[in-house]
PDB file of C-alpha atoms in Angstrom:
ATOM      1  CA  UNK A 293      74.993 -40.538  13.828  1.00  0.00           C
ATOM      2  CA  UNK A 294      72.085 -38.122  15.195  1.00  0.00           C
ATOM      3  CA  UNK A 295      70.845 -35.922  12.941  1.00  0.00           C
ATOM      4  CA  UNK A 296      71.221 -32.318  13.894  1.00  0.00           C
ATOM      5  CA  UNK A 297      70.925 -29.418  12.385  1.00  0.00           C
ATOM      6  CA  UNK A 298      74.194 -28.032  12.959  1.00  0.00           C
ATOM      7  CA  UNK A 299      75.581 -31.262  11.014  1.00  0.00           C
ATOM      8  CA  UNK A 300      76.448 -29.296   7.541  1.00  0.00           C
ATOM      9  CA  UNK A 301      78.039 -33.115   6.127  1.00  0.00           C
ATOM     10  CA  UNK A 302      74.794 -34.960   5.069  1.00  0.00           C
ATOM     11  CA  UNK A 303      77.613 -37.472   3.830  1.00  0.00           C
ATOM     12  CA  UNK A 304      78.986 -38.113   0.353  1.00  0.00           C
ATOM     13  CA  UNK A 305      77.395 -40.023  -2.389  1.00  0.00           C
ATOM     14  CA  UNK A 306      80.278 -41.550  -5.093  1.00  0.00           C
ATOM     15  CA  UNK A 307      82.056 -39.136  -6.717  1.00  0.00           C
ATOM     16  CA  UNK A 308      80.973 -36.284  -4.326  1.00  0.00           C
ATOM     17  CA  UNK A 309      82.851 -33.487  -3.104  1.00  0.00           C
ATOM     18  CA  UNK A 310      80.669 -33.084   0.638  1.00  0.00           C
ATOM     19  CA  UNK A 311      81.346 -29.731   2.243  1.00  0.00           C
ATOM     20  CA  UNK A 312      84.318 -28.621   3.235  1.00  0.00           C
ATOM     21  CA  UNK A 313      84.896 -26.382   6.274  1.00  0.00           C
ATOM     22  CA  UNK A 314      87.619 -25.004   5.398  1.00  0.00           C
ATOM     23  CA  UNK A 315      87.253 -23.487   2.490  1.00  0.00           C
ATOM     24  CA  UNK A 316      84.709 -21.460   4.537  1.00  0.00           C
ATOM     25  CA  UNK A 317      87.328 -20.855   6.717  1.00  0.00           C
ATOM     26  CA  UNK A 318      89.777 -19.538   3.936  1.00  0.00           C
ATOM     27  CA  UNK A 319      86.621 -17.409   2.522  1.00  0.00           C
ATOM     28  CA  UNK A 320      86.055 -15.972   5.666  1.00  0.00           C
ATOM     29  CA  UNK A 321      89.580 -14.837   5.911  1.00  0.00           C
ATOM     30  CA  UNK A 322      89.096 -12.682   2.987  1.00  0.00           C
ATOM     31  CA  UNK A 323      86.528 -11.297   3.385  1.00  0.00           C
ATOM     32  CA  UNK A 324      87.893 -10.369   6.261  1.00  0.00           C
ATOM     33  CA  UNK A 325      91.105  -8.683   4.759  1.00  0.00           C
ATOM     34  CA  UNK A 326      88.844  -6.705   1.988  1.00  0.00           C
ATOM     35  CA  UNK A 327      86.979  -5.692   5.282  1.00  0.00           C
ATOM     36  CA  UNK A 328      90.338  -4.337   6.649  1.00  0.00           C
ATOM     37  CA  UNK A 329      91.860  -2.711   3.479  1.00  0.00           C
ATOM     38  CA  UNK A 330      88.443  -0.872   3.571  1.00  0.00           C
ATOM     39  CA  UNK A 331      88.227   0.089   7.452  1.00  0.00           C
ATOM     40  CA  UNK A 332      91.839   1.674   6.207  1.00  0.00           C
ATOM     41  CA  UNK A 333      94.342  -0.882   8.172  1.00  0.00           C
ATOM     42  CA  UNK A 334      97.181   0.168   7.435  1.00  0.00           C
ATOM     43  CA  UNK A 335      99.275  -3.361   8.156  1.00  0.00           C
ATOM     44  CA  UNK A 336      96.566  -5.580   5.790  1.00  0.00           C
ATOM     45  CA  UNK A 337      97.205  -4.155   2.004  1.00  0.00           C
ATOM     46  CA  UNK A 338      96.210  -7.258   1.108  1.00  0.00           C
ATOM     47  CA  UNK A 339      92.504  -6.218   0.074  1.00  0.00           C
ATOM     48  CA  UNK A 340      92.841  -6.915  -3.392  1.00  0.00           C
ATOM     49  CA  UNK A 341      94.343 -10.314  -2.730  1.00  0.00           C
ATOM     50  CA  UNK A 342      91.384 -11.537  -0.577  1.00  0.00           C
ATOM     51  CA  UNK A 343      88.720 -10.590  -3.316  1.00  0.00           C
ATOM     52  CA  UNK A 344      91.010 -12.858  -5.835  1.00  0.00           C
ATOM     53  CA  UNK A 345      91.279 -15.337  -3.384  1.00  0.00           C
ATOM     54  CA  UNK A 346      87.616 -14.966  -2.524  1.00  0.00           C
ATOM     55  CA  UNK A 347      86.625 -15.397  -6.537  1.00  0.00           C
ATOM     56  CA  UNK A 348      89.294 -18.567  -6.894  1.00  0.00           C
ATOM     57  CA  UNK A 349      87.601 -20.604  -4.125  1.00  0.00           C
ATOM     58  CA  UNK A 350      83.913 -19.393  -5.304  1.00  0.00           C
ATOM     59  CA  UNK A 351      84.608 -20.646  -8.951  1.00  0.00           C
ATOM     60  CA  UNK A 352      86.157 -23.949  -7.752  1.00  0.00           C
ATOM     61  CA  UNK A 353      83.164 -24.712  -5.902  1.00  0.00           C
ATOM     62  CA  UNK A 354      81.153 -24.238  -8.278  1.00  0.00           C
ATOM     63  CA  UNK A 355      82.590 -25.800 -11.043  1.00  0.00           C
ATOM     64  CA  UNK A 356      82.944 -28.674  -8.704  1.00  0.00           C
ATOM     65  CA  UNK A 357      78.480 -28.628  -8.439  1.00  0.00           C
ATOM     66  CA  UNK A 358      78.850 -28.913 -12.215  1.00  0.00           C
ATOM     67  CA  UNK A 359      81.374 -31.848 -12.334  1.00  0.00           C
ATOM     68  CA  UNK A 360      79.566 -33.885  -9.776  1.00  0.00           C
ATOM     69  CA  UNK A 361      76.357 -33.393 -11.683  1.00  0.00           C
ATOM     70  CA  UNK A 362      78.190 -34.481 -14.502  1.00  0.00           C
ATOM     71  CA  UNK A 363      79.595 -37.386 -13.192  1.00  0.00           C
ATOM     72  CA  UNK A 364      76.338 -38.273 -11.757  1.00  0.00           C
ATOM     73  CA  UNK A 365      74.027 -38.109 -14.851  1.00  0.00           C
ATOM     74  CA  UNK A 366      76.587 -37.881 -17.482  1.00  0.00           C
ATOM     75  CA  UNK A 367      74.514 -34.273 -18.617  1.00  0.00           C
ATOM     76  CA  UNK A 368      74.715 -30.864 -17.090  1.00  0.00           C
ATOM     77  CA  UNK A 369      71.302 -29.239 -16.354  1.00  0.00           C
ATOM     78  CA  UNK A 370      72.195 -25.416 -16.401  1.00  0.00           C
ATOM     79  CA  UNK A 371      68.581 -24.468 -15.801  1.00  0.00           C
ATOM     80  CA  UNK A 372      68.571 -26.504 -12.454  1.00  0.00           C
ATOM     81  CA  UNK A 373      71.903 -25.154 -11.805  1.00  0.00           C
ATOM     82  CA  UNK A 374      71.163 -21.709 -12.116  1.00  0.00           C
ATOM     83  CA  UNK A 375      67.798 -21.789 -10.589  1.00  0.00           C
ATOM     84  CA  UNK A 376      69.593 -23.359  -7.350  1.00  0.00           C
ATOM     85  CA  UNK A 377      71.799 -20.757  -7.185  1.00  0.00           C
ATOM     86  CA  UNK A 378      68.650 -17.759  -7.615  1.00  0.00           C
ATOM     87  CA  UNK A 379      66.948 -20.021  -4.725  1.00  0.00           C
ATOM     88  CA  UNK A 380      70.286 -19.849  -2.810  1.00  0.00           C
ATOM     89  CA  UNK A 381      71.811 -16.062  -3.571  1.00  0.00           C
ATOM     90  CA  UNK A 382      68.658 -14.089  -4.430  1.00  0.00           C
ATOM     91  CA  UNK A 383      66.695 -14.146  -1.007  1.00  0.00           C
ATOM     92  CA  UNK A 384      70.313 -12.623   0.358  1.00  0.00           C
ATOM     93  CA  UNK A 385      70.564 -10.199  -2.255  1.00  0.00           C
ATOM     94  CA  UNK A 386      67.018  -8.598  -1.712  1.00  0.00           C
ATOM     95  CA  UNK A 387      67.342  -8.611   1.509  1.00  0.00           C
ATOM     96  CA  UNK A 388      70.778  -6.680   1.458  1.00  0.00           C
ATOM     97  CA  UNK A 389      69.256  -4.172  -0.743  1.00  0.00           C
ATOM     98  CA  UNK A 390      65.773  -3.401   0.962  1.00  0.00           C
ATOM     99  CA  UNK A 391      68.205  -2.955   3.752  1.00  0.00           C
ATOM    100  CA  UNK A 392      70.541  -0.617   1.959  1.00  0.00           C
ATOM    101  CA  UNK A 393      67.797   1.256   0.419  1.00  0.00           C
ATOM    102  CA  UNK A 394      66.164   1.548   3.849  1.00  0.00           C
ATOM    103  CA  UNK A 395      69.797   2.807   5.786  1.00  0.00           C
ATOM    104  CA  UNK A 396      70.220   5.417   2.919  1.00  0.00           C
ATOM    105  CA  UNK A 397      67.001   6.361   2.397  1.00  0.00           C
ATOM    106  CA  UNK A 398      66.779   6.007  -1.282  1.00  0.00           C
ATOM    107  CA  UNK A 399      63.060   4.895  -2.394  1.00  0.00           C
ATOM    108  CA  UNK A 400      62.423   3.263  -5.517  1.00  0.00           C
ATOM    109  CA  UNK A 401      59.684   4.277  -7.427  1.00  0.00           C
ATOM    110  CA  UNK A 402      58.263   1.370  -9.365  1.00  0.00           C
ATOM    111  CA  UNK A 403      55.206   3.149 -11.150  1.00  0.00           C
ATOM    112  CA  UNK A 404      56.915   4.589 -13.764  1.00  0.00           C
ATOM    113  CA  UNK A 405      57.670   8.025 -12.264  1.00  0.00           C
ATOM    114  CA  UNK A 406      61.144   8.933 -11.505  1.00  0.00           C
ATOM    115  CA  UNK A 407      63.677   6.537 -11.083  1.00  0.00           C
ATOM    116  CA  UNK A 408      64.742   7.095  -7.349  1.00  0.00           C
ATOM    117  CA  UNK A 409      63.877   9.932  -4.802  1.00  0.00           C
ATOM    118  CA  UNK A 410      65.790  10.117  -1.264  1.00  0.00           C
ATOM    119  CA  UNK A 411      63.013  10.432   1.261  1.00  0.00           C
TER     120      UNK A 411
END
């Protein structure tokens, strides 16, 4: 197989999960239908359902990382774990709020003076 970098399956090691598509698929789809509830489309009432479905499939992929580390080394490192999800979510996270701060205007003061001013 060439390696590419749209090839998300590096393969699976024993007792290894490998990505699945579809469950980015099934995420996608609601986040899609919070998206809708929220734009106020009126046929989709279903925004409440996507963010459960949204947290299901989050927590079973998750707790799958933990199993397969567990199965691997027969301990669970929850300082690696955590730190690769900071690496992972945190660069998204400022990035979303420098942005949000930036489209509303709001500055953060980070001297000590007041806590936020809109420019």
């Amino acid at each position: 197989m060439v390696a590419s970098p749209w090839n998300l399956d590096r393969g699976r090691a024993q007792g290894e999960m490998g990505y699945l598509p579809g469950l980015d698929g099934l995420r996608a789809l609601a986040i899609g239908g919070v998206l809708l509830y929220h734009a106020g489309f009126d046929p989709v009432p279903g925004g409440f359902l996507g963010v459960d479905v949204f947290f299901v499939l989050s927590g079973f992929l998750i707790t799958s990382l933990i199993l397969e580390q567990f199965t691997r080394t027969g301990t669970i490192n929850f300082k690696q774990f955590y730190l690769g999800r900071a690496r992972r979510l945190l660069p998204a996270l400022f990035l979303a709020s420098d942005q949000a701060s930036y489209i509303t205007g709001v500055n953060i003061n980070m001297d000590g003076g007041s806590a936020a001013t809109v420019v």
